Coordinates of C-alpha atoms in Angstrom, one line a residue:
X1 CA -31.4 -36.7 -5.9
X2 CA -29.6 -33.3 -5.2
X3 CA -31.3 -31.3 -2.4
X4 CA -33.1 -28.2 -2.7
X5 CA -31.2 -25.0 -3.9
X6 CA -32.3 -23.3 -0.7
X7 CA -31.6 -26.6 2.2
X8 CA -27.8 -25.9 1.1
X9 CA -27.8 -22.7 3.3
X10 CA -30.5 -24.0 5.4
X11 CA -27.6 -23.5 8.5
X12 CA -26.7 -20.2 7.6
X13 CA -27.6 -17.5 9.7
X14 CA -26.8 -13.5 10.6
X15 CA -28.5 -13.2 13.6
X16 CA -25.5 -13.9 16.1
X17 CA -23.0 -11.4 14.3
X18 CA -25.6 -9.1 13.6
X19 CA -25.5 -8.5 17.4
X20 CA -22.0 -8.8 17.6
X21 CA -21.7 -5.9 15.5
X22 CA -24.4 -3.8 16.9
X23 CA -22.4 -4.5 20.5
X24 CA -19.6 -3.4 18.9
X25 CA -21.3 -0.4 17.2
X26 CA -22.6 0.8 20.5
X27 CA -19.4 0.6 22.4
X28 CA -17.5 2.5 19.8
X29 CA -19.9 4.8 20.1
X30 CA -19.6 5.4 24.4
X31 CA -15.7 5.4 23.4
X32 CA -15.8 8.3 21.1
X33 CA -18.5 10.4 23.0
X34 CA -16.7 9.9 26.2
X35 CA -18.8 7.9 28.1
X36 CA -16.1 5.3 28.1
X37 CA -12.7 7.2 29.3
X38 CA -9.4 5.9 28.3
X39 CA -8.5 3.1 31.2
X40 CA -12.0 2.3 31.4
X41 CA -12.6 -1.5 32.2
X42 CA -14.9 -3.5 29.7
X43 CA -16.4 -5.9 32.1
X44 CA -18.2 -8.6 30.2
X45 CA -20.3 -9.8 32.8
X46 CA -21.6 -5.7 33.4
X47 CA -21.8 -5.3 29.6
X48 CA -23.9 -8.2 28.8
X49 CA -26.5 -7.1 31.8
X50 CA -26.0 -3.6 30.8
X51 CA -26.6 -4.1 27.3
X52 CA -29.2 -7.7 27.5
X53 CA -26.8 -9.6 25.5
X54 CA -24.5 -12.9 26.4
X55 CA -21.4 -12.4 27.6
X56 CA -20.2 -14.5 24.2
X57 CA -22.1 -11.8 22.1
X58 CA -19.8 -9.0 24.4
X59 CA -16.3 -10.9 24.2
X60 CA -16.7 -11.0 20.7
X61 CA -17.4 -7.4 20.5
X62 CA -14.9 -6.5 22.4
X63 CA -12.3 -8.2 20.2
X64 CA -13.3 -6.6 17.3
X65 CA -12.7 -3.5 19.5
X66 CA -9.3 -4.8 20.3
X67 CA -8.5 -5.1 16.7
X68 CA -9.8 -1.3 16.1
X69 CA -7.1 -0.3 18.5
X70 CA -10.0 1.3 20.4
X71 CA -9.6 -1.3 23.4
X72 CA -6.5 -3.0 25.0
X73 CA -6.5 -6.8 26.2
X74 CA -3.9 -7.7 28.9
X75 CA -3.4 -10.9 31.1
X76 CA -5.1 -11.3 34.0
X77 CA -6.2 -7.7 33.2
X78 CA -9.2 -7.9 31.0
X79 CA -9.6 -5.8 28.7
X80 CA -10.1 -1.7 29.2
X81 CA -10.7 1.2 26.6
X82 CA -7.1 2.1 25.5
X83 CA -4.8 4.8 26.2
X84 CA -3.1 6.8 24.0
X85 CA 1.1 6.8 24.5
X86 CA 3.0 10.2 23.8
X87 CA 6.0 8.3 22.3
X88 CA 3.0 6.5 20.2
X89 CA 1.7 9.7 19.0
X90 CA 5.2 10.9 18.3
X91 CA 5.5 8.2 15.7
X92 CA 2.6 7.9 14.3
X93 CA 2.8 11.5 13.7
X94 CA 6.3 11.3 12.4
X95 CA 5.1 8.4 9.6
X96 CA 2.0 10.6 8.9
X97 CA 4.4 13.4 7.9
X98 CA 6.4 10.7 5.3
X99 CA 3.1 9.7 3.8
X100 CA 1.0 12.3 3.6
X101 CA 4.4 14.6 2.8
X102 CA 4.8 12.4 -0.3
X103 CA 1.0 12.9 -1.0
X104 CA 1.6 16.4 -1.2
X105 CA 4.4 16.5 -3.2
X106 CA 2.4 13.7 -6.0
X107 CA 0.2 16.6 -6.2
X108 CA 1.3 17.9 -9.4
X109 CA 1.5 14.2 -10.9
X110 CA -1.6 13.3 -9.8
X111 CA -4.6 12.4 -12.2
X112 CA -7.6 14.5 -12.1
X113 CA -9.8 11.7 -9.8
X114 CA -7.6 11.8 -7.1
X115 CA -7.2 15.4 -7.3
X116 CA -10.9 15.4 -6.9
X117 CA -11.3 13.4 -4.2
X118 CA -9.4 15.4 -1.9
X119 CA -11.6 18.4 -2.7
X120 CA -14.7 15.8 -1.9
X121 CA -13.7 14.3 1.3
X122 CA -12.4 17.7 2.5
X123 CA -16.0 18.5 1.5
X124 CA -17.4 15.9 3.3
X125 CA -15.7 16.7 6.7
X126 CA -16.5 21.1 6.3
X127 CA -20.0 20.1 6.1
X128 CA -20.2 17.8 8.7
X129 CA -18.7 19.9 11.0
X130 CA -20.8 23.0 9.9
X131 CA -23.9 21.2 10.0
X132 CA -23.7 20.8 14.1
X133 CA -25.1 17.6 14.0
X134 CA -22.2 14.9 13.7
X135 CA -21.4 12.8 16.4
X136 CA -17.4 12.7 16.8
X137 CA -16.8 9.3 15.6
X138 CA -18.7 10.6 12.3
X139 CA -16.4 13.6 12.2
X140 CA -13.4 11.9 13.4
X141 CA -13.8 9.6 10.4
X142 CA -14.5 12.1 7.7
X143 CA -11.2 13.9 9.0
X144 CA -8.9 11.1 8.9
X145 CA -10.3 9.9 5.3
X146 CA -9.3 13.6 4.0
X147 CA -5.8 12.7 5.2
X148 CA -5.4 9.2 3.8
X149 CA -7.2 11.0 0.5
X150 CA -3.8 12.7 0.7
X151 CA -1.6 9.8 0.7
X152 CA -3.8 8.1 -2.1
X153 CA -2.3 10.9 -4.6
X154 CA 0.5 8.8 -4.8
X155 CA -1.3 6.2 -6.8
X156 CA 0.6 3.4 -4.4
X157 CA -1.9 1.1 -2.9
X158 CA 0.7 -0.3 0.0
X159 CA 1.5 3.6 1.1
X160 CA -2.6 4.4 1.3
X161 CA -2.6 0.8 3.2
X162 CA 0.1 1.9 5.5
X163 CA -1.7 5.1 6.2
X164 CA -5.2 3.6 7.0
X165 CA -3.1 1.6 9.6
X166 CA -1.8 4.6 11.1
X167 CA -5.2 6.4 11.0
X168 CA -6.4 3.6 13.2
X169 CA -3.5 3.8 15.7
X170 CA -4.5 7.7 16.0
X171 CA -8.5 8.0 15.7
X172 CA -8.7 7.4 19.5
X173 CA -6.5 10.3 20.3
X174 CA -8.2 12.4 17.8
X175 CA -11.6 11.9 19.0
X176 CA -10.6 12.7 22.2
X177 CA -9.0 15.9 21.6
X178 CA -11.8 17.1 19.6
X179 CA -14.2 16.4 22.6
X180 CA -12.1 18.2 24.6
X181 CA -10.9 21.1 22.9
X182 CA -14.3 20.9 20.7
X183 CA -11.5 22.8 17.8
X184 CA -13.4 20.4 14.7
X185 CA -14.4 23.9 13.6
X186 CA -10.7 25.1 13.5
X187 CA -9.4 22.3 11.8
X188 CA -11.5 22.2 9.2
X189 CA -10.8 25.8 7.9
X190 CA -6.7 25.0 8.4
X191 CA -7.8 22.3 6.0
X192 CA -9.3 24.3 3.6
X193 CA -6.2 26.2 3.4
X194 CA -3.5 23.3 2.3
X195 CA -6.3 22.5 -0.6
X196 CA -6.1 25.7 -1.5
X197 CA -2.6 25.9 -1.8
X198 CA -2.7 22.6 -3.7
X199 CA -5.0 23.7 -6.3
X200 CA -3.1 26.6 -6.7
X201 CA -0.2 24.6 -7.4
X202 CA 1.6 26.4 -4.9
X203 CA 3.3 22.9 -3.6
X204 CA 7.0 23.9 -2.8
X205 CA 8.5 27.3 -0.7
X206 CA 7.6 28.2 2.8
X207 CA 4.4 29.3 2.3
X208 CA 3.7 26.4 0.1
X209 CA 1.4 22.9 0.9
X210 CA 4.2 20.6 1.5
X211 CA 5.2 23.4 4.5
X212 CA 2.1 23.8 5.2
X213 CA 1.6 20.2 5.8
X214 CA 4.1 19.8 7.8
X215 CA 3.3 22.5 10.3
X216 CA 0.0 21.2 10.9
X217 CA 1.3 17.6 11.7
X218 CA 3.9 19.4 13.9
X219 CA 0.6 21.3 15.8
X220 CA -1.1 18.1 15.9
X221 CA 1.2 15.7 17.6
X222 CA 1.9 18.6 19.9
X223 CA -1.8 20.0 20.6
X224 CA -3.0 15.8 21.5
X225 CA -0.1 14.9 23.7
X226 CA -0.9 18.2 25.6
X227 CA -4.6 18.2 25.5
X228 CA -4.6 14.7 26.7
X229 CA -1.8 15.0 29.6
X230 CA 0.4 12.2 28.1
X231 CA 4.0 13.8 29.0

């Protein structure tokens, strides 16, 4: 006689990675508001008394932290809130410049929904950071998504793929120099001014997006590698 629809999943539960991810959750959040420096050691033994978790519940967070990028596990080390590399930034900068570059120039190709949601998650990220009240992971993630909305008018899934990935590598560095400089209110506007250009059609020439693009990822790799004192 077949057993009860319900006794199938009587095993099944959420509890354990419901903490996990509300560990996780919390540490991300120390990282971006600076509570947890770059070089700072994650102690799992201090974490789980800190937070009034098991030290299982904390290694586990701190993996998924480790996949983020946002922490760094070394041998015989531990693992510590990671730091950003100039020659890192350099590249990651240099890759965003390919992508997002090619972005720009899809722009007069592009269908009207990714059009769109530039305009939308540029929206997204003005308002935040006019409202006052977003924390800088909220901000630093509605300013990366307007650059990988960038990438996605290319209509290629693997080059919006690629770009996530690089948008992980960076959203450390980002978050920091926002805290530091506190510029979100700066950025935003020199946003608004490449989506301008864009849906003026004004792509090519000097004073066009795709220049205009590239200055700003020229002032970015520049203005985090100073800001953070990685030279």
């Amino acid at each position: 006689m077949p057993a009860p629809a319900n006794a199938r999943f009587a095993t099944l539960h959420v509890e354990h990675a419901s903490t996990v991810e509300r560990v996780a959750t919390e540490l991300r959040r120390a990282v971006f508001e600076g509570e947890l420096e770059s070089g700072t050691p994650l102690r799992e033994l201090a974490l789980a008394e800190s937070l009034g978790v098991s030290r299982p519940t904390v290694r586990e967070a701190l993996t998924v932290l480790v996949a983020e990028g946002l922490a760094t596990r070394e041998p015989h080390r531990g693992v510590t809130v990671s730091t950003p590399r100039a020659e890192s930034v350099r590249d990651v900068c240099r890759a965003r410049w390919v992508l997002e570059g090619a972005g720009v120039q899809a722009w007069p190709t592009a269908d009207a929904v990714r059009r769109r949601r530039v305009r939308e998650t540029l929206e997204a990220y003005t308002s935040a950071v006019h409202d006052g009240g977003a924390s800088y992971e909220e901000l630093n993630e509605r300013h990366l998504a307007f650059h990988v909305s960038l990438v996605e008018l290319t209509g290629s899934p693997r080059l919006i793929q690629m770009a996530e990935a690089l948008m992980d590598e960076l959203k450390l560095a980002l978050a920091q120099v926002d805290r530091i400089n506190r510029n979100a209110h700066d950025e935003a506007e020199s946003h608004e001014g490449l989506v301008v250009l864009l849906e003026a059609d004004r792509v090519d020439g000097s004073d066009g997006a795709y220049e205009s693009l590239r200055r700003h990822i020229d002032d970015a790799e520049v203005e985090i590698i100073e800001a953070l004192g990685l030279e």
